[in-house]
Amino acid sequence: MKIGILTSGGDCPGLNAVIRGAVIKGDHIYGHSFLGVKDGFRGLVADKVHKLPRKQVRGLSRQGGTILGTSRTSPFEEGAGGADRVKEVMAKHGMDAVIAIGGEGTLTVARMLHEEGVNIVGVPKTIDNDLSATDYTFGFDTAVAIATESIDRLRTTAESHHRCMVVEVMGRHVGWIALHAGLASGAHAVLIPEIPISFERIVEWVRSAQARGRAPVVVVAEGFSLDRDSTGGGSGIVNPRGVDHLGRPRLGGIGEALTPMIEQATGIETRCATLGHLQRGGVPTAYDRVLATRFGAAAVDVVTQAAWGTMVALKGIEIDTVALRDATSELKSVPRTRYDEAAILFG
Ligand code: F6P
């Protein structure tokens, strides 16, 4: 078979390891050949397709980013040509199937293409870990490791100056990165979109940490908002940065907003650090390399079985296959019990 591979959506450490795993297994076990599609679905409709021989994936599992490039373009956008254009480009190159590596948006596009008869399978990726059909996505472990190391560093400078440090992390509408990095670094408060927390509670945690001689560390997920009420209502986001070209809010800014409020309410000098895209850059952790490589190899099995419209997923420690229509139906948010378990350690 001739298989096209594309990476789409925000990049994520481990994408190259998926590509390598798929190409090596496909070549070695099945004799498949591969085509690289540049910049996600944009390259598929614009016919930016090139050969992807085994020698091009050498040493790739430790390399961050994606050798194929990525974009947030959908073939269903106005003027892009939809599934018909995708089929046309595939036919031109003799491409029998597509492996689409991406997050929720990419997997939704993959499902729509499958429904229109395109031979496609998905591989889930996101640092946010918000896909309900898989226990973990690769990229998450790396993002948590980077955030944890950054918080450890910020803590030493905060301690020297007897300051409070607010650290904003990514995660979109879920708090997995904040929860895990906050727990790993021993933060005194973790604020996530799923759980409404009053400002008074935050101030209590900061004051109690300071009273014990600590430099208080507050980890806040970019999707957290103070305007959520106890029923989870309210806008749920602070969105001073507008929307991207798909109309999705560009999150970020809650850390900067909270910092002067905490300083004023507690009298403790407070600084903010927003980790931003640092969490998506650089080499993947060993865990992410292993998961991504296994996903890539499993995706080739799925293609060989012609199980179109499915996605590889991690269930416990095994790789499984799930229907794309089930993979994108709901976000995996942090359950209350997981937050409460961590919150015992706050303050
Ligand atoms: O979904 C991954 C993610 O890094 C989110 O955590 C973040 O909100 C978003 O992408 C940032 O997107 P962009 O790279 O377009 O700024």
mmCIF file of C-alpha atoms and ligand atoms in Angstrom:
data_model
loop_
_atom_site.group_PDB
_atom_site.id
_atom_site.type_symbol
_atom_site.label_atom_id
_atom_site.label_comp_id
_atom_site.label_asym_id
_atom_site.label_seq_id
_atom_site.Cartn_x
_atom_site.Cartn_y
_atom_site.Cartn_z
ATOM 1 C CA MET A 1 0.000 0.000 0.000
ATOM 2 C CA LYS A 2 0.993 3.624 -0.393
ATOM 3 C CA ILE A 3 0.165 5.543 2.770
ATOM 4 C CA GLY A 4 0.090 9.320 3.258
ATOM 5 C CA ILE A 5 0.973 10.759 6.679
ATOM 6 C CA LEU A 6 0.084 14.220 7.914
ATOM 7 C CA THR A 7 0.354 16.126 11.182
ATOM 8 C CA SER A 8 -2.331 18.724 11.819
ATOM 9 C CA GLY A 9 -3.307 21.197 14.552
ATOM 10 C CA GLY A 10 -0.949 22.529 17.227
ATOM 11 C CA ASP A 11 2.370 20.676 17.259
ATOM 12 C CA CYS A 12 3.345 18.456 20.138
ATOM 13 C CA PRO A 13 6.499 16.584 21.243
ATOM 14 C CA GLY A 14 6.304 13.031 19.858
ATOM 15 C CA LEU A 15 4.857 13.711 16.390
ATOM 16 C CA ASN A 16 8.119 12.683 14.728
ATOM 17 C CA ALA A 17 8.256 9.486 16.777
ATOM 18 C CA VAL A 18 4.808 8.513 15.415
ATOM 19 C CA ILE A 19 5.992 9.134 11.857
ATOM 20 C CA ARG A 20 9.123 7.051 12.457
ATOM 21 C CA GLY A 21 7.190 4.194 14.116
ATOM 22 C CA ALA A 22 4.703 4.035 11.238
ATOM 23 C CA VAL A 23 7.266 4.211 8.435
ATOM 24 C CA ILE A 24 9.656 1.639 9.944
ATOM 25 C CA LYS A 25 6.965 -0.914 10.767
ATOM 26 C CA GLY A 26 5.109 -0.292 7.505
ATOM 27 C CA ASP A 27 8.268 -0.735 5.458
ATOM 28 C CA HIS A 28 9.790 -3.591 7.433
ATOM 29 C CA ILE A 29 6.747 -5.746 8.182
ATOM 30 C CA TYR A 30 4.296 -5.002 5.364
ATOM 31 C CA GLY A 31 6.379 -3.546 2.515
ATOM 32 C CA HIS A 32 4.228 -0.392 2.416
ATOM 33 C CA SER A 33 5.600 2.851 1.025
ATOM 34 C CA PHE A 34 4.906 6.292 2.498
ATOM 35 C CA LEU A 35 4.167 9.820 1.338
ATOM 36 C CA GLY A 36 4.649 12.855 3.588
ATOM 37 C CA VAL A 37 1.958 15.536 3.344
ATOM 38 C CA LYS A 38 3.239 19.053 4.170
ATOM 39 C CA ASP A 39 1.464 21.213 6.758
ATOM 40 C CA GLY A 40 -1.523 19.022 7.569
ATOM 41 C CA PHE A 41 -4.740 19.134 5.575
ATOM 42 C CA ARG A 42 -3.582 22.354 3.910
ATOM 43 C CA GLY A 43 -0.931 20.330 2.080
ATOM 44 C CA LEU A 44 -3.403 17.595 1.200
ATOM 45 C CA VAL A 45 -5.718 19.980 -0.658
ATOM 46 C CA ALA A 46 -2.822 22.038 -2.079
ATOM 47 C CA ASP A 47 -1.083 18.875 -3.332
ATOM 48 C CA LYS A 48 2.083 19.318 -1.258
ATOM 49 C CA VAL A 49 3.026 15.666 -1.132
ATOM 50 C CA HIS A 50 6.462 14.052 -1.249
ATOM 51 C CA LYS A 51 8.047 10.620 -0.849
ATOM 52 C CA LEU A 52 8.851 9.652 2.726
ATOM 53 C CA PRO A 53 11.411 6.836 2.534
ATOM 54 C CA ARG A 54 12.676 5.012 5.590
ATOM 55 C CA LYS A 55 16.006 6.847 5.540
ATOM 56 C CA GLN A 56 14.191 10.141 6.161
ATOM 57 C CA VAL A 57 12.866 8.988 9.530
ATOM 58 C CA ARG A 58 16.239 7.982 10.961
ATOM 59 C CA GLY A 59 16.857 9.177 14.523
ATOM 60 C CA LEU A 60 13.542 11.001 14.611
ATOM 61 C CA SER A 61 12.054 9.767 17.888
ATOM 62 C CA ARG A 62 13.937 12.314 19.985
ATOM 63 C CA GLN A 63 13.253 15.278 17.680
ATOM 64 C CA GLY A 64 10.639 17.829 18.738
ATOM 65 C CA GLY A 65 8.155 19.521 16.396
ATOM 66 C CA THR A 66 7.153 17.766 13.184
ATOM 67 C CA ILE A 67 9.280 17.216 10.076
ATOM 68 C CA LEU A 68 6.069 17.442 8.020
ATOM 69 C CA GLY A 69 4.966 20.849 9.321
ATOM 70 C CA THR A 70 1.436 21.516 10.525
ATOM 71 C CA SER A 71 -1.492 23.902 10.161
ATOM 72 C CA ARG A 72 -4.976 24.295 11.567
ATOM 73 C CA THR A 73 -6.546 24.195 8.085
ATOM 74 C CA SER A 74 -9.552 21.994 7.291
ATOM 75 C CA PRO A 75 -10.437 20.677 3.800
ATOM 76 C CA PHE A 76 -14.036 21.617 4.643
ATOM 77 C CA GLU A 77 -13.200 25.325 4.900
ATOM 78 C CA GLU A 78 -14.741 27.555 2.247
ATOM 79 C CA GLY A 79 -12.972 27.080 -1.080
ATOM 80 C CA ALA A 80 -10.764 24.178 0.084
ATOM 81 C CA GLY A 81 -12.613 21.588 -1.992
ATOM 82 C CA GLY A 82 -13.762 19.188 0.771
ATOM 83 C CA ALA A 83 -13.540 15.410 0.477
ATOM 84 C CA ASP A 84 -13.653 15.504 -3.340
ATOM 85 C CA ARG A 85 -10.416 17.488 -3.499
ATOM 86 C CA VAL A 86 -8.781 15.163 -0.961
ATOM 87 C CA LYS A 87 -9.776 12.121 -3.051
ATOM 88 C CA GLU A 88 -8.454 13.829 -6.193
ATOM 89 C CA VAL A 89 -5.009 14.485 -4.677
ATOM 90 C CA MET A 90 -4.874 10.983 -3.185
ATOM 91 C CA ALA A 91 -5.708 9.448 -6.581
ATOM 92 C CA LYS A 92 -3.048 11.563 -8.311
ATOM 93 C CA HIS A 93 -0.364 10.099 -6.021
ATOM 94 C CA GLY A 94 -1.815 6.581 -5.843
ATOM 95 C CA MET A 95 -2.277 7.147 -2.099
ATOM 96 C CA ASP A 96 -4.391 4.303 -0.702
ATOM 97 C CA ALA A 97 -4.899 5.724 2.784
ATOM 98 C CA VAL A 98 -4.096 8.615 5.096
ATOM 99 C CA ILE A 99 -2.810 8.520 8.676
ATOM 100 C CA ALA A 100 -3.868 11.818 10.289
ATOM 101 C CA ILE A 101 -2.043 12.681 13.516
ATOM 102 C CA GLY A 102 -3.803 15.386 15.475
ATOM 103 C CA GLY A 103 -6.061 16.522 18.275
ATOM 104 C CA GLU A 104 -9.797 16.964 18.542
ATOM 105 C CA GLY A 105 -10.123 19.268 15.489
ATOM 106 C CA THR A 106 -8.029 16.990 13.260
ATOM 107 C CA LEU A 107 -9.840 13.853 14.381
ATOM 108 C CA THR A 108 -13.206 15.521 13.695
ATOM 109 C CA VAL A 109 -12.057 16.363 10.158
ATOM 110 C CA ALA A 110 -10.801 12.765 9.782
ATOM 111 C CA ARG A 111 -14.223 11.463 10.841
ATOM 112 C CA MET A 112 -15.972 13.726 8.308
ATOM 113 C CA LEU A 113 -13.616 12.586 5.540
ATOM 114 C CA HIS A 114 -14.228 8.956 6.486
ATOM 115 C CA GLU A 115 -17.985 9.548 6.279
ATOM 116 C CA GLU A 116 -17.415 10.785 2.728
ATOM 117 C CA GLY A 117 -15.498 7.656 1.751
ATOM 118 C CA VAL A 118 -11.852 8.629 2.372
ATOM 119 C CA ASN A 119 -9.645 5.791 3.697
ATOM 120 C CA ILE A 120 -8.337 7.434 6.838
ATOM 121 C CA VAL A 121 -7.235 6.511 10.365
ATOM 122 C CA GLY A 122 -6.349 8.798 13.251
ATOM 123 C CA VAL A 123 -3.560 9.033 15.805
ATOM 124 C CA PRO A 124 -4.410 11.203 18.840
ATOM 125 C CA LYS A 125 -1.970 13.889 20.008
ATOM 126 C CA THR A 126 -2.227 16.823 22.356
ATOM 127 C CA ILE A 127 -0.304 18.214 25.279
ATOM 128 C CA ASP A 128 -3.702 18.991 26.860
ATOM 129 C CA ASN A 129 -4.580 15.281 27.386
ATOM 130 C CA ASP A 130 -8.240 16.164 26.819
ATOM 131 C CA LEU A 131 -9.318 13.312 24.494
ATOM 132 C CA SER A 132 -11.715 10.980 26.282
ATOM 133 C CA ALA A 133 -11.150 7.930 24.062
ATOM 134 C CA THR A 134 -7.532 7.452 25.132
ATOM 135 C CA ASP A 135 -6.099 7.249 28.638
ATOM 136 C CA TYR A 136 -3.132 9.422 27.654
ATOM 137 C CA THR A 137 -1.978 11.367 24.639
ATOM 138 C CA PHE A 138 1.722 11.718 23.849
ATOM 139 C CA GLY A 139 3.016 15.242 24.421
ATOM 140 C CA PHE A 140 1.270 15.530 27.781
ATOM 141 C CA ASP A 141 4.096 13.929 29.750
ATOM 142 C CA THR A 142 6.644 16.254 28.113
ATOM 143 C CA ALA A 143 4.525 19.347 28.799
ATOM 144 C CA VAL A 144 4.122 18.322 32.447
ATOM 145 C CA ALA A 145 7.868 17.681 32.764
ATOM 146 C CA ILE A 146 8.711 21.117 31.311
ATOM 147 C CA ALA A 147 6.112 22.854 33.499
ATOM 148 C CA THR A 148 7.350 21.020 36.607
ATOM 149 C CA GLU A 149 10.977 21.900 35.960
ATOM 150 C CA SER A 150 10.006 25.533 35.324
ATOM 151 C CA ILE A 151 8.003 25.731 38.559
ATOM 152 C CA ASP A 152 10.921 24.231 40.499
ATOM 153 C CA ARG A 153 13.157 26.968 39.071
ATOM 154 C CA LEU A 154 10.653 29.732 39.727
ATOM 155 C CA ARG A 155 10.310 28.541 43.308
ATOM 156 C CA THR A 156 13.997 29.081 44.085
ATOM 157 C CA THR A 157 13.920 32.691 42.938
ATOM 158 C CA ALA A 158 10.581 33.289 44.693
ATOM 159 C CA GLU A 159 12.100 31.904 47.913
ATOM 160 C CA SER A 160 15.136 34.202 47.683
ATOM 161 C CA HIS A 161 12.871 37.244 47.412
ATOM 162 C CA HIS A 162 10.079 36.015 49.736
ATOM 163 C CA ARG A 163 7.656 36.464 46.870
ATOM 164 C CA CYS A 164 4.522 34.741 45.682
ATOM 165 C CA MET A 165 4.823 33.250 42.179
ATOM 166 C CA VAL A 166 1.855 32.746 39.841
ATOM 167 C CA VAL A 167 2.603 30.299 37.007
ATOM 168 C CA GLU A 168 0.211 30.040 34.075
ATOM 169 C CA VAL A 169 0.256 26.786 32.097
ATOM 170 C CA MET A 170 -1.548 25.642 28.938
ATOM 171 C CA GLY A 171 -4.316 23.056 28.666
ATOM 172 C CA ARG A 172 -7.181 24.830 26.874
ATOM 173 C CA HIS A 173 -10.474 23.960 28.598
ATOM 174 C CA VAL A 174 -9.070 21.280 30.914
ATOM 175 C CA GLY A 175 -6.659 21.379 33.844
ATOM 176 C CA TRP A 176 -4.581 18.214 33.405
ATOM 177 C CA ILE A 177 -1.234 19.987 32.872
ATOM 178 C CA ALA A 178 -1.862 22.324 35.825
ATOM 179 C CA LEU A 179 -2.954 19.495 38.114
ATOM 180 C CA HIS A 180 -0.034 17.191 37.327
ATOM 181 C CA ALA A 181 2.664 19.902 37.251
ATOM 182 C CA GLY A 182 1.194 21.467 40.402
ATOM 183 C CA LEU A 183 1.222 18.149 42.246
ATOM 184 C CA ALA A 184 4.704 17.247 41.033
ATOM 185 C CA SER A 185 6.168 20.590 42.102
ATOM 186 C CA GLY A 186 4.285 20.883 45.397
ATOM 187 C CA ALA A 187 2.337 24.031 44.432
ATOM 188 C CA HIS A 188 0.328 25.728 47.203
ATOM 189 C CA ALA A 189 -2.698 26.263 44.927
ATOM 190 C CA VAL A 190 -3.759 24.811 41.581
ATOM 191 C CA LEU A 191 -6.555 26.521 39.674
ATOM 192 C CA ILE A 192 -8.230 24.658 36.808
ATOM 193 C CA PRO A 193 -11.204 25.389 34.525
ATOM 194 C CA GLU A 194 -13.291 22.460 35.777
ATOM 195 C CA ILE A 195 -13.415 23.543 39.443
ATOM 196 C CA PRO A 196 -14.749 26.944 40.541
ATOM 197 C CA ILE A 197 -12.589 28.461 43.297
ATOM 198 C CA SER A 198 -13.323 31.782 44.987
ATOM 199 C CA PHE A 199 -10.681 34.492 45.192
ATOM 200 C CA GLU A 200 -10.970 34.378 49.003
ATOM 201 C CA ARG A 201 -9.948 30.697 48.951
ATOM 202 C CA ILE A 202 -6.900 31.485 46.796
ATOM 203 C CA VAL A 203 -5.885 34.243 49.212
ATOM 204 C CA GLU A 204 -6.260 31.839 52.171
ATOM 205 C CA TRP A 205 -3.955 29.296 50.494
ATOM 206 C CA VAL A 206 -1.348 31.974 49.703
ATOM 207 C CA ARG A 207 -1.441 33.416 53.225
ATOM 208 C CA SER A 208 -1.197 30.032 54.899
ATOM 209 C CA ALA A 209 1.843 29.038 52.800
ATOM 210 C CA GLN A 210 3.531 32.331 53.654
ATOM 211 C CA ALA A 211 2.711 31.933 57.353
ATOM 212 C CA ARG A 212 4.734 28.696 57.306
ATOM 213 C CA GLY A 213 7.698 30.563 55.840
ATOM 214 C CA ARG A 214 7.154 29.353 52.280
ATOM 215 C CA ALA A 215 7.177 31.354 49.035
ATOM 216 C CA PRO A 216 3.628 30.650 47.814
ATOM 217 C CA VAL A 217 3.339 29.090 44.343
ATOM 218 C CA VAL A 218 0.004 29.317 42.500
ATOM 219 C CA VAL A 219 -0.332 27.243 39.320
ATOM 220 C CA VAL A 220 -3.173 28.421 37.115
ATOM 221 C CA ALA A 221 -4.434 26.743 33.939
ATOM 222 C CA GLU A 222 -4.995 29.129 31.041
ATOM 223 C CA GLY A 223 -8.691 28.151 30.919
ATOM 224 C CA PHE A 224 -9.397 29.002 34.581
ATOM 225 C CA SER A 225 -11.658 31.936 35.273
ATOM 226 C CA LEU A 226 -12.715 33.614 38.470
ATOM 227 C CA ASP A 227 -16.113 34.470 37.039
ATOM 228 C CA ARG A 228 -17.332 30.873 37.142
ATOM 229 C CA ASP A 229 -19.940 30.309 39.803
ATOM 230 C CA SER A 230 -20.353 27.214 41.978
ATOM 231 C CA THR A 231 -22.617 25.569 39.379
ATOM 232 C CA GLY A 232 -19.892 25.861 36.748
ATOM 233 C CA GLY A 233 -21.746 28.697 34.987
ATOM 234 C CA GLY A 234 -20.177 31.900 33.740
ATOM 235 C CA SER A 235 -18.006 32.292 30.671
ATOM 236 C CA GLY A 236 -15.317 29.987 32.032
ATOM 237 C CA ILE A 237 -12.534 31.798 30.226
ATOM 238 C CA VAL A 238 -10.531 34.957 30.335
ATOM 239 C CA ASN A 239 -10.075 35.899 26.731
ATOM 240 C CA PRO A 240 -8.225 39.154 26.269
ATOM 241 C CA ARG A 241 -6.399 37.781 23.221
ATOM 242 C CA GLY A 242 -9.341 37.376 20.829
ATOM 243 C CA VAL A 243 -9.934 34.321 18.664
ATOM 244 C CA ASP A 244 -7.845 32.394 16.133
ATOM 245 C CA HIS A 245 -8.832 32.030 12.461
ATOM 246 C CA LEU A 246 -11.176 29.150 13.356
ATOM 247 C CA GLY A 247 -12.994 31.308 15.897
ATOM 248 C CA ARG A 248 -11.511 29.452 18.889
ATOM 249 C CA PRO A 249 -10.552 31.689 21.819
ATOM 250 C CA ARG A 250 -6.807 32.326 22.196
ATOM 251 C CA LEU A 251 -6.508 31.531 25.858
ATOM 252 C CA GLY A 252 -4.024 33.085 28.240
ATOM 253 C CA GLY A 253 -3.880 36.081 30.498
ATOM 254 C CA ILE A 254 -5.466 34.771 33.684
ATOM 255 C CA GLY A 255 -2.050 34.585 35.429
ATOM 256 C CA GLU A 256 -1.322 38.238 34.670
ATOM 257 C CA ALA A 257 -4.827 39.182 35.809
ATOM 258 C CA LEU A 258 -4.575 37.310 39.120
ATOM 259 C CA THR A 259 -1.085 38.530 40.057
ATOM 260 C CA PRO A 260 -1.887 42.144 41.088
ATOM 261 C CA MET A 261 -5.078 40.956 42.794
ATOM 262 C CA ILE A 262 -3.111 38.525 44.980
ATOM 263 C CA GLU A 263 -0.452 41.133 45.722
ATOM 264 C CA GLN A 264 -3.055 43.675 46.745
ATOM 265 C CA ALA A 265 -5.099 41.270 48.877
ATOM 266 C CA THR A 266 -2.125 39.682 50.692
ATOM 267 C CA GLY A 267 0.519 42.409 50.677
ATOM 268 C CA ILE A 268 3.006 39.795 49.361
ATOM 269 C CA GLU A 269 5.072 40.915 46.399
ATOM 270 C CA THR A 270 3.843 38.719 43.548
ATOM 271 C CA ARG A 271 5.226 37.893 40.102
ATOM 272 C CA CYS A 272 3.746 36.024 37.166
ATOM 273 C CA ALA A 273 5.386 33.641 34.666
ATOM 274 C CA THR A 274 3.414 32.405 31.669
ATOM 275 C CA LEU A 275 5.043 29.249 30.290
ATOM 276 C CA GLY A 276 3.209 29.321 26.939
ATOM 277 C CA HIS A 277 4.703 27.480 23.989
ATOM 278 C CA LEU A 278 7.783 26.386 25.934
ATOM 279 C CA GLN A 279 5.522 23.515 27.010
ATOM 280 C CA ARG A 280 5.236 22.294 23.413
ATOM 281 C CA GLY A 281 8.833 22.707 22.354
ATOM 282 C CA GLY A 282 11.952 20.577 22.457
ATOM 283 C CA VAL A 283 12.590 16.884 22.836
ATOM 284 C CA PRO A 284 9.869 14.488 24.011
ATOM 285 C CA THR A 285 10.300 12.560 27.258
ATOM 286 C CA ALA A 286 11.080 8.844 27.073
ATOM 287 C CA TYR A 287 7.440 8.074 27.988
ATOM 288 C CA ASP A 288 6.149 10.176 25.079
ATOM 289 C CA ARG A 289 8.656 8.652 22.642
ATOM 290 C CA VAL A 290 7.500 5.167 23.591
ATOM 291 C CA LEU A 291 3.769 5.979 23.405
ATOM 292 C CA ALA A 292 4.159 7.857 20.112
ATOM 293 C CA THR A 293 6.235 5.070 18.544
ATOM 294 C CA ARG A 294 3.659 2.459 19.624
ATOM 295 C CA PHE A 295 0.835 4.609 18.215
ATOM 296 C CA GLY A 296 2.632 4.966 14.874
ATOM 297 C CA ALA A 297 3.283 1.242 14.575
ATOM 298 C CA ALA A 298 -0.314 0.411 15.592
ATOM 299 C CA ALA A 299 -1.738 2.894 13.068
ATOM 300 C CA VAL A 300 -0.016 0.962 10.294
ATOM 301 C CA ASP A 301 -1.629 -2.286 11.512
ATOM 302 C CA VAL A 302 -5.018 -0.537 11.446
ATOM 303 C CA VAL A 303 -4.437 0.736 7.896
ATOM 304 C CA THR A 304 -3.336 -2.735 6.772
ATOM 305 C CA GLN A 305 -6.578 -4.151 8.202
ATOM 306 C CA ALA A 306 -8.513 -1.418 6.347
ATOM 307 C CA ALA A 307 -10.272 -0.439 9.587
ATOM 308 C CA TRP A 308 -11.127 3.016 8.226
ATOM 309 C CA GLY A 309 -12.664 5.669 10.462
ATOM 310 C CA THR A 310 -10.863 4.483 13.561
ATOM 311 C CA MET A 311 -8.188 5.851 15.850
ATOM 312 C CA VAL A 312 -5.491 4.176 17.909
ATOM 313 C CA ALA A 313 -5.805 4.749 21.662
ATOM 314 C CA LEU A 314 -4.131 3.802 24.928
ATOM 315 C CA LYS A 315 -6.249 1.701 27.293
ATOM 316 C CA GLY A 316 -4.299 0.967 30.437
ATOM 317 C CA ILE A 317 -0.983 -0.207 29.019
ATOM 318 C CA GLU A 318 -2.366 -1.690 25.795
ATOM 319 C CA ILE A 319 -2.913 -0.036 22.428
ATOM 320 C CA ASP A 320 -6.537 -0.294 21.323
ATOM 321 C CA THR A 321 -8.638 0.951 18.412
ATOM 322 C CA VAL A 322 -11.750 3.131 18.770
ATOM 323 C CA ALA A 323 -14.202 4.604 16.257
ATOM 324 C CA LEU A 324 -13.419 8.228 15.366
ATOM 325 C CA ARG A 325 -17.066 9.146 15.997
ATOM 326 C CA ASP A 326 -16.640 8.051 19.666
ATOM 327 C CA ALA A 327 -13.197 9.644 19.973
ATOM 328 C CA THR A 328 -14.356 13.230 19.553
ATOM 329 C CA SER A 329 -17.723 13.183 21.317
ATOM 330 C CA GLU A 330 -16.605 14.558 24.694
ATOM 331 C CA LEU A 331 -13.664 16.267 26.365
ATOM 332 C CA LYS A 332 -11.814 14.401 29.092
ATOM 333 C CA SER A 333 -11.923 16.840 31.980
ATOM 334 C CA VAL A 334 -10.378 16.513 35.450
ATOM 335 C CA PRO A 335 -12.863 14.747 37.760
ATOM 336 C CA ARG A 336 -13.737 16.455 41.052
ATOM 337 C CA THR A 337 -12.246 13.527 42.994
ATOM 338 C CA ARG A 338 -8.825 13.983 41.353
ATOM 339 C CA TYR A 339 -8.865 17.687 42.234
ATOM 340 C CA ASP A 340 -9.986 17.098 45.831
ATOM 341 C CA GLU A 341 -7.234 14.530 46.326
ATOM 342 C CA ALA A 342 -4.653 17.153 45.288
ATOM 343 C CA ALA A 343 -6.324 20.045 47.137
ATOM 344 C CA ILE A 344 -5.666 18.384 50.514
ATOM 345 C CA LEU A 345 -2.045 19.461 50.004
ATOM 346 C CA PHE A 346 -2.761 23.109 49.097
ATOM 347 C CA GLY A 347 -2.137 26.101 51.345
HETATM 348 O O1 F6P B 1 -3.991 22.410 22.264
HETATM 349 C C1 F6P B 1 -2.643 22.650 22.533
HETATM 350 C C2 F6P B 1 -2.423 24.103 22.905
HETATM 351 O O2 F6P B 1 -1.044 24.270 23.185
HETATM 352 C C3 F6P B 1 -3.290 24.613 24.033
HETATM 353 O O3 F6P B 1 -2.846 24.194 25.303
HETATM 354 C C4 F6P B 1 -3.217 26.100 23.792
HETATM 355 O O4 F6P B 1 -4.353 26.784 24.296
HETATM 356 C C5 F6P B 1 -3.199 26.189 22.285
HETATM 357 O O5 F6P B 1 -2.743 24.940 21.798
HETATM 358 C C6 F6P B 1 -2.318 27.284 21.751
HETATM 359 O O6 F6P B 1 -2.479 27.331 20.382
HETATM 360 P P1 F6P B 1 -1.541 28.158 19.382
HETATM 361 O O7 F6P B 1 -0.297 27.347 19.159
HETATM 362 O O8 F6P B 1 -2.363 28.294 18.167
HETATM 363 O O9 F6P B 1 -1.229 29.461 20.052
#
